[in-house]
Short mmCIF file of C-alpha atoms and ligand atoms in Angstrom, two decimals:
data_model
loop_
_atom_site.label_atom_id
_atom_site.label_comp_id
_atom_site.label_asym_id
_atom_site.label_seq_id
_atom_site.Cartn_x
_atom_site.Cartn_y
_atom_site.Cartn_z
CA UNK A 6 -14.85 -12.38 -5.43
CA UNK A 7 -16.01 -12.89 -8.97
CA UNK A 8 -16.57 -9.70 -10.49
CA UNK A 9 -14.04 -10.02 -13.13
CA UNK A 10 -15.04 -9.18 -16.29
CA UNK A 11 -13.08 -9.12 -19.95
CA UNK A 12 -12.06 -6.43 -21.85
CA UNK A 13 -10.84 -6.22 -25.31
CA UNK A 14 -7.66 -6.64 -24.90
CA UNK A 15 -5.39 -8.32 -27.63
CA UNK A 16 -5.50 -11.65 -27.56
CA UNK A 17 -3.56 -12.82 -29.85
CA UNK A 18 -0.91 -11.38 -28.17
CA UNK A 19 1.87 -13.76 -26.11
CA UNK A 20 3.43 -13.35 -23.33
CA UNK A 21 7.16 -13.44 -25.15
CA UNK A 22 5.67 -10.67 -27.61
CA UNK A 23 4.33 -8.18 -25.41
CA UNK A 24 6.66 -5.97 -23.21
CA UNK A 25 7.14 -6.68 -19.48
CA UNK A 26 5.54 -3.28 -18.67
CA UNK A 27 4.57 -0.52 -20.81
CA UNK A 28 4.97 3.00 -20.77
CA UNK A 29 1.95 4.22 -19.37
CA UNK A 30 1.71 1.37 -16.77
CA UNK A 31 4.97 3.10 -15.37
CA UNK A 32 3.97 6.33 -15.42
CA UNK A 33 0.74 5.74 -13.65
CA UNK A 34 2.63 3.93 -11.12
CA UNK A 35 1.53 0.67 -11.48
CA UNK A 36 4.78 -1.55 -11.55
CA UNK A 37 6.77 -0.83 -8.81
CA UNK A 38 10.23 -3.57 -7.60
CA UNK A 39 10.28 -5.24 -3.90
CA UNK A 40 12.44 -6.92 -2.20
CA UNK A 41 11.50 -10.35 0.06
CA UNK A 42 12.56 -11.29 3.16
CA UNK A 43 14.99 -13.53 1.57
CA UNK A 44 16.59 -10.58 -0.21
CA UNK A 45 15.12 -12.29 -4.06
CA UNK A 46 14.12 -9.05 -6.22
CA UNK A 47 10.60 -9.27 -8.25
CA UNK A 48 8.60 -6.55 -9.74
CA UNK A 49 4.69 -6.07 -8.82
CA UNK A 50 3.25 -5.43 -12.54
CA UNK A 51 -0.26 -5.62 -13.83
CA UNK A 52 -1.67 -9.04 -15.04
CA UNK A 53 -1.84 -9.08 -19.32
CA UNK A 54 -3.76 -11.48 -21.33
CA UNK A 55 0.05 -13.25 -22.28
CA UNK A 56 0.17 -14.46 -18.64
CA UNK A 57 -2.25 -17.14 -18.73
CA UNK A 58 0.42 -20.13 -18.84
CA UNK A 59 2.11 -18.53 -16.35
CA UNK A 60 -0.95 -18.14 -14.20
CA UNK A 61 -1.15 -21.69 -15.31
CA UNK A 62 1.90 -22.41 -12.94
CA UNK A 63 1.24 -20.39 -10.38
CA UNK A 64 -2.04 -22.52 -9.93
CA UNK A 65 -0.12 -25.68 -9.84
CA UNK A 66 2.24 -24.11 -7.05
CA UNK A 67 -1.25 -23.42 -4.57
CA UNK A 68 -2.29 -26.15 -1.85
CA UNK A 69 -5.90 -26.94 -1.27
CA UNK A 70 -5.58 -24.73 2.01
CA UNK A 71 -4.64 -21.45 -0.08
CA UNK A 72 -7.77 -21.91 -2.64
CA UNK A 73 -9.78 -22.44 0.03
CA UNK A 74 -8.66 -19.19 1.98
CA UNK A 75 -9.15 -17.17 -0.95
CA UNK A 76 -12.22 -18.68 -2.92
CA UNK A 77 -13.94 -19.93 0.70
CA UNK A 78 -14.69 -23.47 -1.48
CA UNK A 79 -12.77 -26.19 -2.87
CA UNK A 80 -11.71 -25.65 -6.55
CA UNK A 81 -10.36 -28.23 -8.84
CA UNK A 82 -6.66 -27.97 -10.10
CA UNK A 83 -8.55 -28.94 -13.42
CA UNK A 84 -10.96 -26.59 -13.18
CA UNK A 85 -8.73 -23.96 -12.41
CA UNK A 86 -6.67 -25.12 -15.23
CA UNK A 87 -9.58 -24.13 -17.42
CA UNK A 88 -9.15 -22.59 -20.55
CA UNK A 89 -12.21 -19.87 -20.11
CA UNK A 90 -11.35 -18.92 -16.64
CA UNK A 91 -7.71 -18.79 -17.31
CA UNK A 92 -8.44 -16.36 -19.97
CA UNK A 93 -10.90 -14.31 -17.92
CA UNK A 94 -8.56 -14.03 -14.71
CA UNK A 95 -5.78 -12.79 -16.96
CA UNK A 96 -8.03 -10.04 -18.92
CA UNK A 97 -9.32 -7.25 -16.71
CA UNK A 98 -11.73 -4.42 -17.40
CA UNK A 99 -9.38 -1.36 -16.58
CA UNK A 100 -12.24 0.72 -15.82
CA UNK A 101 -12.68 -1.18 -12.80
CA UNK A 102 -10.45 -3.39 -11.72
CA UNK A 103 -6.43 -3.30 -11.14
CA UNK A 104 -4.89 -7.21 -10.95
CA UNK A 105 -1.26 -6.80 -9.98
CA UNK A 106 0.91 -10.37 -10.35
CA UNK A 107 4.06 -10.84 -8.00
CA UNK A 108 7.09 -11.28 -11.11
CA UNK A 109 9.77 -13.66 -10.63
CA UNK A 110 12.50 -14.05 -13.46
CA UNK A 111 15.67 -16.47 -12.21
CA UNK A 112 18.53 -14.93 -13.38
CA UNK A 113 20.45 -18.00 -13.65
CA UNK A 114 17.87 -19.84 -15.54
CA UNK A 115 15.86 -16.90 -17.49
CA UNK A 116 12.67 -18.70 -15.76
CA UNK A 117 9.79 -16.44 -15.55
CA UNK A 118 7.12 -16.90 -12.81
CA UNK A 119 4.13 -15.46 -10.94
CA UNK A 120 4.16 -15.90 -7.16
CA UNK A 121 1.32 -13.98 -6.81
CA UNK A 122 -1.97 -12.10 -7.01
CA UNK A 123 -3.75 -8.99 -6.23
CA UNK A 124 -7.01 -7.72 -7.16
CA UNK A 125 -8.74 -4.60 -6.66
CA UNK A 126 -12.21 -3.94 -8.01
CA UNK A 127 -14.47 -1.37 -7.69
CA UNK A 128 -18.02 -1.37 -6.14
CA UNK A 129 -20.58 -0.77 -8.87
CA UNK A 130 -22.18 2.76 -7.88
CA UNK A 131 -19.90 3.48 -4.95
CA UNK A 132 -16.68 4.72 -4.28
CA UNK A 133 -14.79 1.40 -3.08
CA UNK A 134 -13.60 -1.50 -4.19
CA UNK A 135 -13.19 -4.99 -2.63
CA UNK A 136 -9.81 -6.95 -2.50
CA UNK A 137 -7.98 -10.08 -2.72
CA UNK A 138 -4.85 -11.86 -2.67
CA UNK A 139 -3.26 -14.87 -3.26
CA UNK A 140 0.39 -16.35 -2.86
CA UNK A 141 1.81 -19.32 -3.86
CA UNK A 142 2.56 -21.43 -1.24
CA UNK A 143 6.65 -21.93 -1.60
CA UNK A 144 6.76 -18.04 -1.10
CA UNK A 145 4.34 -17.18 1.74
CA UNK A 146 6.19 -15.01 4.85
CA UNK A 147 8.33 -13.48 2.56
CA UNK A 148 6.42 -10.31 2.52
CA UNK A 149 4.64 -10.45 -0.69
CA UNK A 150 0.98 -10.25 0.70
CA UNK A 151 1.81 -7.36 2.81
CA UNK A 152 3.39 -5.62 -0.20
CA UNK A 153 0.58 -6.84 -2.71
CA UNK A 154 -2.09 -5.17 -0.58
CA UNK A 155 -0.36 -1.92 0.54
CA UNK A 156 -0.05 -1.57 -3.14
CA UNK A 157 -3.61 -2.55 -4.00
CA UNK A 158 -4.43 0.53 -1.42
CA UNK A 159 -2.51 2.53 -2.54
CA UNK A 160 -3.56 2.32 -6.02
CA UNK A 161 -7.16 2.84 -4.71
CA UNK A 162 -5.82 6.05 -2.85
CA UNK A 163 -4.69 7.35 -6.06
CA UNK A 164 -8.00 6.39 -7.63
CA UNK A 165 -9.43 8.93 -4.95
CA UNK A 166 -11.29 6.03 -3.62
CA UNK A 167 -12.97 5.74 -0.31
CA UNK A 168 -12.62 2.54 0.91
CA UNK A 169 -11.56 -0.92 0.40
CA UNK A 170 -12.94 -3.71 1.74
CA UNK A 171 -12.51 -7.34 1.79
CA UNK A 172 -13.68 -11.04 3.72
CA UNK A 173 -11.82 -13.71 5.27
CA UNK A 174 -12.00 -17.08 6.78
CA UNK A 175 -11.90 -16.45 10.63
CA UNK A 176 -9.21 -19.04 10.75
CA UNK A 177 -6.83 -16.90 8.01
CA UNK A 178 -4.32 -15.65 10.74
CA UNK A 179 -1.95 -14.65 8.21
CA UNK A 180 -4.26 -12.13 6.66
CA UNK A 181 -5.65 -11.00 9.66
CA UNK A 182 -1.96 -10.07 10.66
CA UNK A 183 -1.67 -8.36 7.35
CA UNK A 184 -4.93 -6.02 7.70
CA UNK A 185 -4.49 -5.66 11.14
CA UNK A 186 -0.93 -4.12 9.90
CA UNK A 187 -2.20 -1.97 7.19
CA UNK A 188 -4.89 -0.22 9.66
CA UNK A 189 -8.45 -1.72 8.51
CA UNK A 190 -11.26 -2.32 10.70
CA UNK A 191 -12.82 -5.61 11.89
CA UNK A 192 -14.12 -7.32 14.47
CA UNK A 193 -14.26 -11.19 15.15
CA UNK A 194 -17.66 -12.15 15.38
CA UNK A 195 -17.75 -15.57 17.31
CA UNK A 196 -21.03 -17.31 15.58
CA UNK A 197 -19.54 -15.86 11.81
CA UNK A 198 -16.84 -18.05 9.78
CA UNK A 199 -15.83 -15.04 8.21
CA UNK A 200 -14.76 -11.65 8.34
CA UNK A 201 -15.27 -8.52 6.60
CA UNK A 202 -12.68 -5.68 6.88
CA UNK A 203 -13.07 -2.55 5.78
CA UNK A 204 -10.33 0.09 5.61
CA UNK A 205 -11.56 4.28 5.40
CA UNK A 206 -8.84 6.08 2.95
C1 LIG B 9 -2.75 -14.50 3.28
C2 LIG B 9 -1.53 -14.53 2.37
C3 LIG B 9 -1.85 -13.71 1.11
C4 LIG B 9 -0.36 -13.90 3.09
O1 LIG B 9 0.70 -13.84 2.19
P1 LIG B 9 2.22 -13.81 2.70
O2 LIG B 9 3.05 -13.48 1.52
O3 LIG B 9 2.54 -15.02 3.46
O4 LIG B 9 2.16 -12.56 3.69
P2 LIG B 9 3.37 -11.89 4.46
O5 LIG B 9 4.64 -12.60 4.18
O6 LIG B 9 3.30 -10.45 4.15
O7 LIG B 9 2.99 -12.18 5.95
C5 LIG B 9 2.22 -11.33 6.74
C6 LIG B 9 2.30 -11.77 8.17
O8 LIG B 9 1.57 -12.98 8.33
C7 LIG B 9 2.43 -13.97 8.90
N1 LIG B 9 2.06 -15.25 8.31
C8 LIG B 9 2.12 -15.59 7.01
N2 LIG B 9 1.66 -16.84 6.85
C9 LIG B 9 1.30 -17.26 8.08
C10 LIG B 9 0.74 -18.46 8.55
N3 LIG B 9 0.45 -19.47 7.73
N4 LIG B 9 0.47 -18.55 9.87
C11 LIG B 9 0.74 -17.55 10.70
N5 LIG B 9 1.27 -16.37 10.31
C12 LIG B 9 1.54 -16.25 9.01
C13 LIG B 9 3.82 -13.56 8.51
O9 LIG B 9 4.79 -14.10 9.34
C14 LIG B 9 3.72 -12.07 8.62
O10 LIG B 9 3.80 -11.66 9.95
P3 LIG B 9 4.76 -10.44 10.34
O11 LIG B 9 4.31 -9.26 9.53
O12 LIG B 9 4.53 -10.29 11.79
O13 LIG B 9 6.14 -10.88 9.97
C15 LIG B 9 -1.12 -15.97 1.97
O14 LIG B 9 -0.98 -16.73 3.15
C16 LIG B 9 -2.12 -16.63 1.04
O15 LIG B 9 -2.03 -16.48 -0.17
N6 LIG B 9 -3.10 -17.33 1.63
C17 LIG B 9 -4.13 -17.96 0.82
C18 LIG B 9 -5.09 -16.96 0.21
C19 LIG B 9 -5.69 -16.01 1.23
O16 LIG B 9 -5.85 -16.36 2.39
N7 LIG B 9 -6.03 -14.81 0.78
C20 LIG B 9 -6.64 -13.84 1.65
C21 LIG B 9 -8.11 -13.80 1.50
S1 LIG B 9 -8.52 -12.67 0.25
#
């Protein structure tokens, strides 16, 4: 997936500075508060351009098995740790494309962190969008990928979408749990190493 493009949002702003959510994020329903398995409380909020050190952690946190799930390649830590991309990961175009980040803060230690990712972006010229998601490693089974992507759809309900779609490794059992949950369509093809799935709102 590497449709991402920036917008203009502030950059000079950090991510002390800006608020945790703002007003209209709320009210279009875009941050919403879950509860893991573990019983931990984090918010689901979408990505600003004052998370890139956190997004910065969060990268350190993934093992070469979770990249390659969700990129389907190899990436560097360093070249994940890039400057340019870090900045275009955490800046989306609004028009067409919603990133929600997981949002940890430890209330013992005021510790902020991002366990993980969500991205839904639209098709050019159609009415659907593709997704993704990513978790950091320490917190996988704890229900965050579920939660990420029922979110993701239903954001792209409320969008009046008409699909979402999305490809994975044939070996991802996790995720094919999780779409198999949420009601999309696919079948296993045995001479294909992936897997699109495609889910009819
Ligand atoms: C796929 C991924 C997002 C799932 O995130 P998660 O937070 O672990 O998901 P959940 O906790 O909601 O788990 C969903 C189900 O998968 C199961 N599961 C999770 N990880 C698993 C694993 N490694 N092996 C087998 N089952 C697994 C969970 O037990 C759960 O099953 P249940 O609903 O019957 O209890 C996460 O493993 C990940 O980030 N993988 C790397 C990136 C990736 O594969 N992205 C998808 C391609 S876009």
């Amino acid at each position: 997936m590497n449709q991402i493009q920036e917008n203009q949002i502030d950059l000079t702003q950090t991510s002390a500075e800006r608020p945790a959510e703002s007003g209209s994020e709320l009210a279009a329903g875009l941050v919403s508060q879950f509860s893991m398995k573990d019983g931990t409380e984090v918010s689901l909020r979408p990505i600003h351009p004052g998370d890139e050190p956190l997004m910065a952690q969060f990268h350190q946190t993934l093992s070469g098995r979770s990249v390659y799930m969700r990129y389907f390649c190899s990436i560097s830590l360093e070249a994940r740790l890039a400057h340019e991309r870090l900045v275009r990961i955490c800046h989306v175009d609004r028009e067409r494309e919603v990133a929600l980040v997981v949002d940890y803060t430890n209330k013992s230690s005021g510790k902020q962190q991002i366990l993980g990712v969500g991205r839904l972006i639209k098709l050019d010229g159609q009415n659907e969008a593709e997704v993704a998601i990513l978790v950091s490693d320490q917190y996988q089974k704890q229900g965050l990928g579920t939660e990420l992507l029922r979110r993701l759809i239903q954001i792209a309900r409320d969008q009046k979408l008409h699909r979402v779609s999305g490809e994975l490794l044939r070996d991802n059992l996790a995720m094919q749990i999780i779409v198999k949950k949420l009601g999309f369509r696919f079948r296993l093809c045995a001479d294909s190493a992936s897997i699109p799935v495609v889910l009819e709102l």
